[in-house]
Amino acid sequence: MNFVNPKNDIAFKKIFGNEKKKEILISFLNAVLDLKGVKEIQTLEILNPYQIPHVVDLKESSLDVRAVDKRGVTFIVEMQVERKPFLRQRFTFYVAKAYSSQIEKAVDYPKLNKVIFIGVFDFKEF
């Protein structure tokens, strides 16, 4: 029997970004982040993976998986099989965009919630 390779970008998104099978992503996040007790994720909402800027000339980004839990913590999960230039900068951009887009003008900064990035790499990065 052949199975789909989860390192494939489309397969990864289907496995971990599937609204109908959120328990897979929840289990993965709890295991990787060692979340237990009150910090354990019970439910989450899978968000649109496209981060479209409010200003037309700004760069947009397409994520593999983006989700938010009931506390407002955003999780970005990216699968990367090929080492590309400026990966760290690209991932920092993704997190910064997710973080900064949480509040609008005249909203106070304490309304900002954590953004957690998880990179699943098929190579040694750190």
Coordinates of C-alpha atoms in Angstrom, one line a residue:
M1 CA 0.0 0.0 0.0
N2 CA 1.3 3.4 -0.9
F3 CA 0.9 6.4 1.3
V4 CA 1.2 10.1 0.4
N5 CA 4.4 11.7 1.5
P6 CA 3.5 14.4 4.1
K7 CA 6.6 16.4 3.0
N8 CA 4.7 17.2 -0.1
D9 CA 3.3 20.7 0.2
I10 CA -0.2 19.8 -0.8
A11 CA -0.3 16.7 1.3
F12 CA 1.0 18.6 4.3
K13 CA -1.7 21.2 4.0
K14 CA -4.4 18.5 3.5
I15 CA -3.2 16.6 6.6
F16 CA -2.6 19.5 9.0
G17 CA -4.8 22.3 7.6
N18 CA -8.0 20.3 7.2
E19 CA -10.9 21.9 9.0
K20 CA -12.7 18.6 9.2
K21 CA -9.7 16.9 10.9
K22 CA -8.5 19.6 13.3
E23 CA -7.6 17.0 16.0
I24 CA -4.5 16.0 13.9
L25 CA -3.2 19.6 14.1
I26 CA -4.2 19.9 17.8
S27 CA -2.4 16.7 18.7
F28 CA 0.7 17.8 16.7
L29 CA 0.8 21.3 18.3
N30 CA 0.3 19.9 21.9
A31 CA 3.0 17.3 21.3
V32 CA 5.6 19.6 19.7
L33 CA 5.1 22.4 22.1
D34 CA 4.7 20.1 25.1
L35 CA 1.4 21.8 26.1
K36 CA -0.3 20.2 29.1
G37 CA -3.0 21.1 31.6
V38 CA -4.4 24.6 31.2
K39 CA -2.1 25.4 28.3
E40 CA -3.2 22.3 26.3
I41 CA -5.0 23.2 23.1
Q42 CA -8.5 21.8 23.2
T43 CA -10.0 23.6 20.1
L44 CA -8.8 25.8 17.4
E45 CA -9.9 27.5 14.2
I46 CA -8.0 26.9 11.1
L47 CA -7.5 30.3 9.4
N48 CA -7.1 31.2 5.7
P49 CA -3.4 30.6 5.0
Y50 CA -3.2 33.7 2.7
Q51 CA -2.1 36.8 4.5
I52 CA -3.2 39.6 2.3
P53 CA -1.9 43.1 3.2
H54 CA -4.3 46.0 3.7
V55 CA -2.1 48.2 1.4
V56 CA -2.0 47.1 -2.3
D57 CA 1.7 47.6 -2.7
L58 CA 2.8 45.5 0.3
K59 CA 3.9 41.9 0.0
E60 CA 1.4 39.1 0.6
S61 CA 2.3 35.7 2.0
S62 CA 0.9 32.2 1.6
L63 CA 1.4 29.9 4.6
D64 CA 1.1 26.1 4.9
V65 CA -1.1 26.2 8.0
R66 CA -2.3 29.0 10.1
A67 CA -4.6 28.5 13.1
V68 CA -5.8 30.3 16.3
D69 CA -6.8 28.7 19.6
K70 CA -9.5 30.0 22.0
R71 CA -6.9 32.1 23.8
G72 CA -6.1 34.0 20.6
V73 CA -2.7 32.4 20.1
T74 CA -1.9 32.1 16.4
F75 CA 0.1 29.1 15.2
I76 CA 2.0 29.0 11.9
V77 CA 3.2 25.7 10.7
E78 CA 5.5 25.5 7.7
M79 CA 7.0 22.4 5.9
Q80 CA 10.2 23.1 4.1
V81 CA 12.1 20.4 2.3
E82 CA 14.5 22.5 0.3
R83 CA 17.0 25.0 1.8
K84 CA 16.4 28.3 0.1
P85 CA 18.1 31.7 0.6
F86 CA 16.6 34.0 3.2
L87 CA 14.4 31.4 4.9
R88 CA 14.8 32.9 8.3
Q89 CA 13.9 36.3 7.0
R90 CA 10.9 34.9 5.2
F91 CA 9.6 33.1 8.3
T92 CA 10.2 36.2 10.4
F93 CA 8.1 38.1 7.9
Y94 CA 5.3 35.6 8.2
V95 CA 5.3 35.9 12.0
A96 CA 5.6 39.7 12.0
K97 CA 2.7 40.0 9.6
A98 CA 0.5 37.6 11.6
Y99 CA 1.4 39.5 14.8
S100 CA 0.9 43.0 13.4
S101 CA -2.4 42.3 11.7
Q102 CA -4.1 41.4 14.9
I103 CA -5.0 45.0 15.8
E104 CA -6.3 48.0 13.9
K105 CA -5.7 51.7 14.3
A106 CA -6.6 53.0 17.7
V107 CA -6.6 49.6 19.4
D108 CA -4.3 49.2 22.3
Y109 CA -1.2 47.0 22.2
P110 CA -2.2 44.7 25.1
K111 CA -4.7 43.2 22.6
L112 CA -1.9 41.5 20.8
N113 CA -1.6 37.8 21.3
K114 CA 1.3 35.4 20.8
V115 CA 2.2 34.1 17.4
I116 CA 4.1 30.7 17.5
F117 CA 6.0 29.5 14.4
I118 CA 6.8 25.9 13.9
G119 CA 9.1 25.0 11.1
V120 CA 9.3 21.3 10.0
F121 CA 12.5 21.1 7.9
D122 CA 13.9 18.3 5.9
F123 CA 17.4 19.6 6.6
K124 CA 19.4 20.9 9.5
E125 CA 18.8 24.6 10.0
F126 CA 19.9 25.3 13.5

